[in-house]
JSON list of C-alpha atoms in Angstrom, two decimals:
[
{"chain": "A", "resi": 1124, "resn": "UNK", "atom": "CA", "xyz": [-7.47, -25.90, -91.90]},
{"chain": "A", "resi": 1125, "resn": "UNK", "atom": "CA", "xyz": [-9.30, -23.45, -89.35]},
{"chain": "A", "resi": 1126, "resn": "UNK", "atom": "CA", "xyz": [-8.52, -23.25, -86.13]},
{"chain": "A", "resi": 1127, "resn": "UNK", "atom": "CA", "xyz": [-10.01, -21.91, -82.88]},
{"chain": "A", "resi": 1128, "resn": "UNK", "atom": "CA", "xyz": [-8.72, -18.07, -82.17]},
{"chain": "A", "resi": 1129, "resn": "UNK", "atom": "CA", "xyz": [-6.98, -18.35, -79.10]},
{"chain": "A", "resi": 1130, "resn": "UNK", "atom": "CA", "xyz": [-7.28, -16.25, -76.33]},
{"chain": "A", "resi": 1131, "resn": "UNK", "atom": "CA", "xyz": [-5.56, -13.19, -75.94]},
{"chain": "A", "resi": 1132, "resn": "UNK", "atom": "CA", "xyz": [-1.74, -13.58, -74.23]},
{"chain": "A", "resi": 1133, "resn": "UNK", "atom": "CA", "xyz": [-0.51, -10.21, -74.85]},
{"chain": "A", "resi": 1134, "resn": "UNK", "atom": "CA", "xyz": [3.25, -9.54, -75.51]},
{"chain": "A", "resi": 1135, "resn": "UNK", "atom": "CA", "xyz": [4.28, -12.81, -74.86]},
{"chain": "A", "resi": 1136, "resn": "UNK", "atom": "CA", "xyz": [2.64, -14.44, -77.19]},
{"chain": "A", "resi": 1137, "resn": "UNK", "atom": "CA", "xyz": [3.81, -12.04, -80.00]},
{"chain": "A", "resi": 1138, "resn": "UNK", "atom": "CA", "xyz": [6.97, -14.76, -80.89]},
{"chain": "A", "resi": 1139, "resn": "UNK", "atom": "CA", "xyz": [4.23, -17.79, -81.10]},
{"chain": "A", "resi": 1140, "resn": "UNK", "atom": "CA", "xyz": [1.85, -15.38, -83.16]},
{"chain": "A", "resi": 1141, "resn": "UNK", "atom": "CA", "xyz": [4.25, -14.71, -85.43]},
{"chain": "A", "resi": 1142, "resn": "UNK", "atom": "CA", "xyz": [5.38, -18.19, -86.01]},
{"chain": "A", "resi": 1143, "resn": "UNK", "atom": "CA", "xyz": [1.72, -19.17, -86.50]},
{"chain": "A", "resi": 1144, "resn": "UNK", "atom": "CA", "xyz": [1.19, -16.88, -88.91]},
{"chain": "A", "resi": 1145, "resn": "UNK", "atom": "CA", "xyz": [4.10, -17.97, -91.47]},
{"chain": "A", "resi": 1146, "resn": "UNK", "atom": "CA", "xyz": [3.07, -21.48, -90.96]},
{"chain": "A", "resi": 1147, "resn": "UNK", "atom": "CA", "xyz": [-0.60, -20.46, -91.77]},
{"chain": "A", "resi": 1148, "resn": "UNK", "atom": "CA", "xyz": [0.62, -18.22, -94.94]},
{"chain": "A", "resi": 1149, "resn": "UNK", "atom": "CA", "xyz": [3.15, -20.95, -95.94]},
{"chain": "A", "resi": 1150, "resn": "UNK", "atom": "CA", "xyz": [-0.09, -23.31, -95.92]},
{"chain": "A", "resi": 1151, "resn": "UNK", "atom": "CA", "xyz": [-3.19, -21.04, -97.14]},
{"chain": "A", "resi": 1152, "resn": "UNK", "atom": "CA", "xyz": [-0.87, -19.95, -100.36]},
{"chain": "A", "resi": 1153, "resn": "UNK", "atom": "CA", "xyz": [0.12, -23.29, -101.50]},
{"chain": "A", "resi": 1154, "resn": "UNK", "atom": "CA", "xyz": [-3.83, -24.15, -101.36]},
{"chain": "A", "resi": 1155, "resn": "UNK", "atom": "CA", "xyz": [-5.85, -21.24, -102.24]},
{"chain": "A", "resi": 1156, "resn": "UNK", "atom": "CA", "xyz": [-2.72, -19.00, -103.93]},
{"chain": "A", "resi": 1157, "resn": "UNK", "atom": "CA", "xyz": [-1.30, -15.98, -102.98]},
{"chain": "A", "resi": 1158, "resn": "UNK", "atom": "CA", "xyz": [-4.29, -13.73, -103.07]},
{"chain": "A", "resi": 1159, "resn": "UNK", "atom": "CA", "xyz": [-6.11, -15.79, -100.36]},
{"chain": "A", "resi": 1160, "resn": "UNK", "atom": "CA", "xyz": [-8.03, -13.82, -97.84]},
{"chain": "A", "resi": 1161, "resn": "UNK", "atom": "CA", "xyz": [-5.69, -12.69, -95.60]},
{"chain": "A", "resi": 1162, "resn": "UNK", "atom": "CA", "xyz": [-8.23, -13.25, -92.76]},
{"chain": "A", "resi": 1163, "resn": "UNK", "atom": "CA", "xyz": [-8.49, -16.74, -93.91]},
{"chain": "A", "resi": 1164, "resn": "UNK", "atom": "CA", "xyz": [-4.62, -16.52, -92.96]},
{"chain": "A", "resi": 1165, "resn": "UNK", "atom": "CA", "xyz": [-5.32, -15.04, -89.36]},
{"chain": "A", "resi": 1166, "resn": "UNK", "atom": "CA", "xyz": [-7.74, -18.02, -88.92]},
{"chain": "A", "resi": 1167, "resn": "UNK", "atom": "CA", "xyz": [-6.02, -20.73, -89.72]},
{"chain": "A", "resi": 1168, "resn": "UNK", "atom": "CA", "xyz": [-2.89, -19.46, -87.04]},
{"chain": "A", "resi": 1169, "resn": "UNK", "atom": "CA", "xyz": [-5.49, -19.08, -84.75]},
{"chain": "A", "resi": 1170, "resn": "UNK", "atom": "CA", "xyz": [-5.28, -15.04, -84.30]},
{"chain": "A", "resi": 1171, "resn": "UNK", "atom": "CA", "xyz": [-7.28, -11.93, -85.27]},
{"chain": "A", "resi": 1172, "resn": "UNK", "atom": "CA", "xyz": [-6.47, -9.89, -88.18]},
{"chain": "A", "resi": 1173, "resn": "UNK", "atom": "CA", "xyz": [-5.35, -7.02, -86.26]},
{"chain": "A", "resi": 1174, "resn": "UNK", "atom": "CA", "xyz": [-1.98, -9.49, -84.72]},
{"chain": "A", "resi": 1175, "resn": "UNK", "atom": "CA", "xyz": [-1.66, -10.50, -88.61]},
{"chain": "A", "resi": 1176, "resn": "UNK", "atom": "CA", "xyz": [-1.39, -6.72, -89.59]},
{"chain": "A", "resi": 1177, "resn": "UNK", "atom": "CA", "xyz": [0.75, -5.85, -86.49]},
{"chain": "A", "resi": 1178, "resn": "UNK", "atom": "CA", "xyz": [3.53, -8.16, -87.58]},
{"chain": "A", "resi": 1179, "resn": "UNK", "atom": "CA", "xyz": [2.97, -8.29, -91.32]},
{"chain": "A", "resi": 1180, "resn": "UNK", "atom": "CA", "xyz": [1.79, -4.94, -92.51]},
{"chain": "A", "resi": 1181, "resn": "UNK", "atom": "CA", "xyz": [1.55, -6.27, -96.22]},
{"chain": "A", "resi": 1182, "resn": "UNK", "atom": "CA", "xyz": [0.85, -9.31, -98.00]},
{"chain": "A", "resi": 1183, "resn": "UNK", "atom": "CA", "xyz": [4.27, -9.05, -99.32]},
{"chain": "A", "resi": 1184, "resn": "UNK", "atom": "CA", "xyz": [5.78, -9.01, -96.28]},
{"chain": "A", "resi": 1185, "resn": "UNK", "atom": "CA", "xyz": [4.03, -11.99, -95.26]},
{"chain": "A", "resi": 1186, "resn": "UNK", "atom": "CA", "xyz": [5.27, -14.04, -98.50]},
{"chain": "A", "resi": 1187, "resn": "UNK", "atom": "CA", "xyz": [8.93, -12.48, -97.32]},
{"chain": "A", "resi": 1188, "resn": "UNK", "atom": "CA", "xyz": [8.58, -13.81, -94.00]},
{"chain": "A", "resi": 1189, "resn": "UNK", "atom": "CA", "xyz": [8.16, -17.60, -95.56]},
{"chain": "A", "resi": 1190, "resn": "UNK", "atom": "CA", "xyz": [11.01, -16.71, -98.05]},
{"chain": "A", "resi": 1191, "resn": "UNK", "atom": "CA", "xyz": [13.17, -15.39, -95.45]},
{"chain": "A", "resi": 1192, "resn": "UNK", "atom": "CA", "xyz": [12.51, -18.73, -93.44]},
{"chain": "A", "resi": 1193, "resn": "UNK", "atom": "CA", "xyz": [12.82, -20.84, -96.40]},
{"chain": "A", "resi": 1194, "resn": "UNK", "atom": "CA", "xyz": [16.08, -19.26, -97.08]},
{"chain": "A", "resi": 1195, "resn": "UNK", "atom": "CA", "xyz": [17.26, -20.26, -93.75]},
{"chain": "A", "resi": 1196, "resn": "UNK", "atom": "CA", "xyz": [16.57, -23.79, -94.20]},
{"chain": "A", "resi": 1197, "resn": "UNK", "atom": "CA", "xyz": [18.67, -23.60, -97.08]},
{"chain": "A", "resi": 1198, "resn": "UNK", "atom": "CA", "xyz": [21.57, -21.96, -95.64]},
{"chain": "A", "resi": 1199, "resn": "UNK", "atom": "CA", "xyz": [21.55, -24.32, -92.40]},
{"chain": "A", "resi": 1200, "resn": "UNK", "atom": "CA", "xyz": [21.75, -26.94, -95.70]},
{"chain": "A", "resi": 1201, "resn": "UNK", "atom": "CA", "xyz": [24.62, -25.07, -97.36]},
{"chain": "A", "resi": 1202, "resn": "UNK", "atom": "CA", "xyz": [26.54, -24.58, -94.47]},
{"chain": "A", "resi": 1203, "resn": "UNK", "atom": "CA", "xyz": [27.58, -28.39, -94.39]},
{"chain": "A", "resi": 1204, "resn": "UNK", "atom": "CA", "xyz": [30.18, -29.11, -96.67]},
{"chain": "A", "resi": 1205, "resn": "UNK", "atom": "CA", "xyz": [29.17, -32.16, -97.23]},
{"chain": "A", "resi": 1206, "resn": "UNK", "atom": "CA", "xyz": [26.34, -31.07, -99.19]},
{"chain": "A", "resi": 1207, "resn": "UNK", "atom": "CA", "xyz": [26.53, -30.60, -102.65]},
{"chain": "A", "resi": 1208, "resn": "UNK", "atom": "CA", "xyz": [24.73, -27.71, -105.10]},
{"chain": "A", "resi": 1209, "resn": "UNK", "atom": "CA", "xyz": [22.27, -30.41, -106.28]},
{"chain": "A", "resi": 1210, "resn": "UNK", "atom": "CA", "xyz": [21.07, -30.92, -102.43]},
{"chain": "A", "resi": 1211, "resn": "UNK", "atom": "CA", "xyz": [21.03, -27.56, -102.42]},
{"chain": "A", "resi": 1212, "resn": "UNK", "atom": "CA", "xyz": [18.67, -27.31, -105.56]},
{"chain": "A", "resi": 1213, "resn": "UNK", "atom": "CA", "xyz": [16.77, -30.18, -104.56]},
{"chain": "A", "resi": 1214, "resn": "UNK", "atom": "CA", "xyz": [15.55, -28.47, -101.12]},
{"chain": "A", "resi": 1215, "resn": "UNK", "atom": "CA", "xyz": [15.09, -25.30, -102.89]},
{"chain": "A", "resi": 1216, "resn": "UNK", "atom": "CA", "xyz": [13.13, -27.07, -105.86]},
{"chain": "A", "resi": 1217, "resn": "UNK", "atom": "CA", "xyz": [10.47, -28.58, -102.80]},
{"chain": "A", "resi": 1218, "resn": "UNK", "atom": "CA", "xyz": [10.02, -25.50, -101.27]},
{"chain": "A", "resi": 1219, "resn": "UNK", "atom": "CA", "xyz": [9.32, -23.90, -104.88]},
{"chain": "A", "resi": 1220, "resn": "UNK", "atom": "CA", "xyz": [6.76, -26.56, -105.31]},
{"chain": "A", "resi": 1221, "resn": "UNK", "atom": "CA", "xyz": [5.16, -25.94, -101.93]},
{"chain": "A", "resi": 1222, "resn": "UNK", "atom": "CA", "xyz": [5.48, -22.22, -102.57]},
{"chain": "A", "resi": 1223, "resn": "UNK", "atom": "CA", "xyz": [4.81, -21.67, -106.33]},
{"chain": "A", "resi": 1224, "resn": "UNK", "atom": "CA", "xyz": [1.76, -19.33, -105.29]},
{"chain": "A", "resi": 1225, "resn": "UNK", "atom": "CA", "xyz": [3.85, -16.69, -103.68]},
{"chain": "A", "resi": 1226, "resn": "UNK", "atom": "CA", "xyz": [6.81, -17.41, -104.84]},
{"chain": "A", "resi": 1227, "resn": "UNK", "atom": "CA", "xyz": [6.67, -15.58, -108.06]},
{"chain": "A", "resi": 1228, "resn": "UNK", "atom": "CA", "xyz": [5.94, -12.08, -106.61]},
{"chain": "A", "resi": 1229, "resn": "UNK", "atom": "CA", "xyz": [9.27, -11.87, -105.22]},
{"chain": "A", "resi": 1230, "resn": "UNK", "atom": "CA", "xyz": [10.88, -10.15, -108.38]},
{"chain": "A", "resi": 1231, "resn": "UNK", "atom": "CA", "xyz": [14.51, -10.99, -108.62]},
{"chain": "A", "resi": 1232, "resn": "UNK", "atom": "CA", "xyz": [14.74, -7.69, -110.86]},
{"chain": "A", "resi": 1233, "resn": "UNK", "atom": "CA", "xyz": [12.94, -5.31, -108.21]},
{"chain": "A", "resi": 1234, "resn": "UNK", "atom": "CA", "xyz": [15.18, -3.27, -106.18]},
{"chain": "A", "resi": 1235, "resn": "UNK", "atom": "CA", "xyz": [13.61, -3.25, -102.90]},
{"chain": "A", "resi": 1236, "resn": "UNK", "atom": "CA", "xyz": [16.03, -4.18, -100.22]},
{"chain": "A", "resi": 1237, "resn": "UNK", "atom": "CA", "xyz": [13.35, -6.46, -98.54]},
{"chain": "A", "resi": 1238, "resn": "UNK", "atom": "CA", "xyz": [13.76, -8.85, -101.88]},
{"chain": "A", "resi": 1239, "resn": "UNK", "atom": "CA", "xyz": [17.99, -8.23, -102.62]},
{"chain": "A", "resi": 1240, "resn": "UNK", "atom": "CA", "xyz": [19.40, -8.99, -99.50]},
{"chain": "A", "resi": 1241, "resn": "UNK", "atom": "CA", "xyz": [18.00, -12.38, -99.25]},
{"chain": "A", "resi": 1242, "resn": "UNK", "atom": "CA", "xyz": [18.55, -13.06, -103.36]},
{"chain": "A", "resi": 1243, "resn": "UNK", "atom": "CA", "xyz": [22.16, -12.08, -102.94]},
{"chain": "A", "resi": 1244, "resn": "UNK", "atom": "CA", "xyz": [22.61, -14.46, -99.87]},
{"chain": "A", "resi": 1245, "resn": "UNK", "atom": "CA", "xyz": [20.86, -16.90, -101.95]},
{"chain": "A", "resi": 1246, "resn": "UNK", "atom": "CA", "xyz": [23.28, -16.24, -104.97]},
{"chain": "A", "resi": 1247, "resn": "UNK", "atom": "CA", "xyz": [26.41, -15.87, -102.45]},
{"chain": "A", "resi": 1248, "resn": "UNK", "atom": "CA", "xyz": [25.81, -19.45, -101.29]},
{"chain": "A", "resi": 1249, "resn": "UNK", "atom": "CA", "xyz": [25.19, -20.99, -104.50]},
{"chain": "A", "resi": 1250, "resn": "UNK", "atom": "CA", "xyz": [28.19, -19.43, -106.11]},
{"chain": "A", "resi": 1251, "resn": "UNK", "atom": "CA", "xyz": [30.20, -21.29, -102.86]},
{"chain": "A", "resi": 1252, "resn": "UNK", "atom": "CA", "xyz": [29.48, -24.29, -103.49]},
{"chain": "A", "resi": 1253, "resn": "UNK", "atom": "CA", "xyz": [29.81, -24.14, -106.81]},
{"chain": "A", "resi": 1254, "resn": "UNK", "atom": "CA", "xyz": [33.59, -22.88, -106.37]},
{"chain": "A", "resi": 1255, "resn": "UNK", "atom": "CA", "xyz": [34.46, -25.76, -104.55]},
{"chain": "A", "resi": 1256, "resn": "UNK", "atom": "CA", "xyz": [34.71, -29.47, -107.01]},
{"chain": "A", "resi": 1257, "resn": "UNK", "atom": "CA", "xyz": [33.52, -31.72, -104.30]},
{"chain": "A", "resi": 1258, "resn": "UNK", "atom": "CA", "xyz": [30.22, -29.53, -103.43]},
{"chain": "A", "resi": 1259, "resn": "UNK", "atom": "CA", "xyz": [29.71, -28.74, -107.63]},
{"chain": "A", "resi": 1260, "resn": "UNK", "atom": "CA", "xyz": [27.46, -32.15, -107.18]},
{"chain": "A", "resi": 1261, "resn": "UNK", "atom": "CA", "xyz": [27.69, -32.63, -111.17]},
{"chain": "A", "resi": 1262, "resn": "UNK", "atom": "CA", "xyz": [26.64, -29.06, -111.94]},
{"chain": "A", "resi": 1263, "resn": "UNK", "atom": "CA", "xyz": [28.46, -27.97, -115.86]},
{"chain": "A", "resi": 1264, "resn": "UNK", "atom": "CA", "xyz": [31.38, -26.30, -115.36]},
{"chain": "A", "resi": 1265, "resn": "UNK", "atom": "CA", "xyz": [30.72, -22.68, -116.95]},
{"chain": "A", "resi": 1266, "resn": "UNK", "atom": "CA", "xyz": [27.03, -22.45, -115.14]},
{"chain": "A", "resi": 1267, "resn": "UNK", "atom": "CA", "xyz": [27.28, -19.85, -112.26]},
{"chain": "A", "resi": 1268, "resn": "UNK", "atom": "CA", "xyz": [24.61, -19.25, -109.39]},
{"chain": "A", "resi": 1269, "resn": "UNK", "atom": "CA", "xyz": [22.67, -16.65, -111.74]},
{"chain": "A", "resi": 1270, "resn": "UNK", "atom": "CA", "xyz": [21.78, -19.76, -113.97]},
{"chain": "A", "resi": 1271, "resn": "UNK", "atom": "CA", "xyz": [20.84, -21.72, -111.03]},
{"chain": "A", "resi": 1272, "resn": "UNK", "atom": "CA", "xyz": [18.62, -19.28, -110.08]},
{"chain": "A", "resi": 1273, "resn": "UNK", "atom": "CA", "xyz": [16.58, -18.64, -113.57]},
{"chain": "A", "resi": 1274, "resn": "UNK", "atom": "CA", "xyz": [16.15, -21.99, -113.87]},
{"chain": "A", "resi": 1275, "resn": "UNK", "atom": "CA", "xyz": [14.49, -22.32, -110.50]},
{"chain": "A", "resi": 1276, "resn": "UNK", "atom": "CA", "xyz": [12.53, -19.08, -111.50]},
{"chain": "A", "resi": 1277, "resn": "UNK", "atom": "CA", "xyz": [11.35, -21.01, -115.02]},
{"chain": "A", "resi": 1278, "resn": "UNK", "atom": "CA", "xyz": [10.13, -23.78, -112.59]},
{"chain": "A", "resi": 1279, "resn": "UNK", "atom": "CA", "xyz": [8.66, -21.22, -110.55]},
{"chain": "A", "resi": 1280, "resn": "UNK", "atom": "CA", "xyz": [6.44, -19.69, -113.33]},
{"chain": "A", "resi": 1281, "resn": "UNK", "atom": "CA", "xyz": [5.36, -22.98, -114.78]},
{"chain": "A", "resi": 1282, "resn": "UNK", "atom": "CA", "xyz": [4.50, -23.90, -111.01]},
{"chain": "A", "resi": 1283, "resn": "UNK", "atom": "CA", "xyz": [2.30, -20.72, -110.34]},
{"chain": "A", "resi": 1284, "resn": "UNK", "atom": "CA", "xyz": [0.28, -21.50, -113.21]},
{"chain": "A", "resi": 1285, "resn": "UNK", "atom": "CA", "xyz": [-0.34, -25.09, -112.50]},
{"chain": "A", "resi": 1286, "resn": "UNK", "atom": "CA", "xyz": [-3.19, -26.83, -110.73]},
{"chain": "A", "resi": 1287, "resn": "UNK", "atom": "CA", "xyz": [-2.35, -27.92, -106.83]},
{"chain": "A", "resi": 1288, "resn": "UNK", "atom": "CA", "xyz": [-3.71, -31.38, -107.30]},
{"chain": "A", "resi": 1289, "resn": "UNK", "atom": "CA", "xyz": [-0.69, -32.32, -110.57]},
{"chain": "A", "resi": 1290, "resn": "UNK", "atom": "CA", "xyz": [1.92, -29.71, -109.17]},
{"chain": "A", "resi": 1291, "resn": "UNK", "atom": "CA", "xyz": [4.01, -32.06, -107.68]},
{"chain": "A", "resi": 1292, "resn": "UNK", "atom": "CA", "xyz": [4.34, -34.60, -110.77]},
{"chain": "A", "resi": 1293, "resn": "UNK", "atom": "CA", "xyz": [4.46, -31.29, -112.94]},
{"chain": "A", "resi": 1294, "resn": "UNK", "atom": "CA", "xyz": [7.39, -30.33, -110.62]},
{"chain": "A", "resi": 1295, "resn": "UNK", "atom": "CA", "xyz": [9.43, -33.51, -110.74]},
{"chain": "A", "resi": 1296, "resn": "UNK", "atom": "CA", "xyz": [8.71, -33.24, -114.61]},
{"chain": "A", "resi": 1297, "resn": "UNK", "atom": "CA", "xyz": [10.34, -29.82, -115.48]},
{"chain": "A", "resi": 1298, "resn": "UNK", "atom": "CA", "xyz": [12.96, -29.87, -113.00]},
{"chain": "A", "resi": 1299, "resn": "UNK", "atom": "CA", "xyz": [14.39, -33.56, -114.49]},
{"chain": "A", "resi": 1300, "resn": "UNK", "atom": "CA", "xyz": [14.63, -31.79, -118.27]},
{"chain": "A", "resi": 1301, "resn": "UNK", "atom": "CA", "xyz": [15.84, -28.51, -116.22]},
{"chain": "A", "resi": 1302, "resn": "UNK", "atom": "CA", "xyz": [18.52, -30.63, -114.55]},
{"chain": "A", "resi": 1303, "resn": "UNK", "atom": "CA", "xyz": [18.95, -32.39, -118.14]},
{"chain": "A", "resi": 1304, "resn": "UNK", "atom": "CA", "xyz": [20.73, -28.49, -119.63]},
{"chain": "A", "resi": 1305, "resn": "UNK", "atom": "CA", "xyz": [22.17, -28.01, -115.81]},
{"chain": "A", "resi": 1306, "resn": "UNK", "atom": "CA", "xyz": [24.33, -31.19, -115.09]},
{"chain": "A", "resi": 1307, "resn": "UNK", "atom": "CA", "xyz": [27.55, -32.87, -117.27]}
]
């Protein structure tokens, strides 16, 4: 988990640094939870603190940084339209699980631009795919990307308060009897 601090490469190493750094926060909050050390953060991508604080100023914007890179994933996802919503959910639902530390800070109610842009691209997609039959992937007609979402955010709070060592199983668990209300 900790790695040797690399030697300083100056400005060129800012766009490895910064990569490092998600990875590492991705990693330290699914283990320790999302008030780890932050310095336990700048360890494990192998910089000081002071390249952690130049590129993420807060812990929140840290936790963005994975959401916003998460998010990504799932829009790269989305974008095929071969895909339906449940492969959609079922990416999102793993990253959740991975993520369940963090994940629960980012309030869907909060109106911070840093947190609504990336919910309403999340929300924009879903409600896409849902529009279209073939992509629907068994989703109950009447359920719109706002339902999607809470239910992900109920796994999401049972997931922050569970145990990394039965998270997984606990996952699989409450998102079958979610998917039970969600699908025809």
């Amino acid at each position: 988990m900790s790695a040797t601090r690399r030697a300083n490469r100056g400005p060129s190493a800012a766009a490895g640094n910064r990569a490092a750094l998600i990875a590492a926060a991705r990693e330290v909050f699914a283990t320790n939870g999302f008030d780890a050390p932050l310095s336990l953060i700048a360890r494990t991508a192998g910089v000081g603190q002071g390249v952690l604080y130049r590129h993420f100023p807060t812990r929140a914007a840290l936790a963005l940084a994975v959401f916003e890179e998460n998010l990504t994933e799932v829009e790269t996802l989305a974008a095929d339209p071969g895909t339906t919503v449940a492969d959609v959910l079922a990416v999102i639902v793993d990253q959740v699980t991975a993520s369940a530390a963090f994940i629960a800070m980012l309030d869907p109610t909060s109106d911070d631009p840093r947190v609504l842009e990336p919910a309403c691209r999340l929300l924009t997609l879903l409600d896409t795919k849902l529009a279209d039959p073939a992509q629907r992937g068994g989703i109950r007609a009447g359920l719109g990307a706002t339902d999607l979402v809470l239910a992900v955010a109920m796994l999401a709070a049972v997931l922050a308060r569970t145990d990394v060592a039965s998270r997984q199983t606990t996952a699989e668990h409450a998102w079958a009897l979610l998917l039970h209300g969600l699908l025809d």
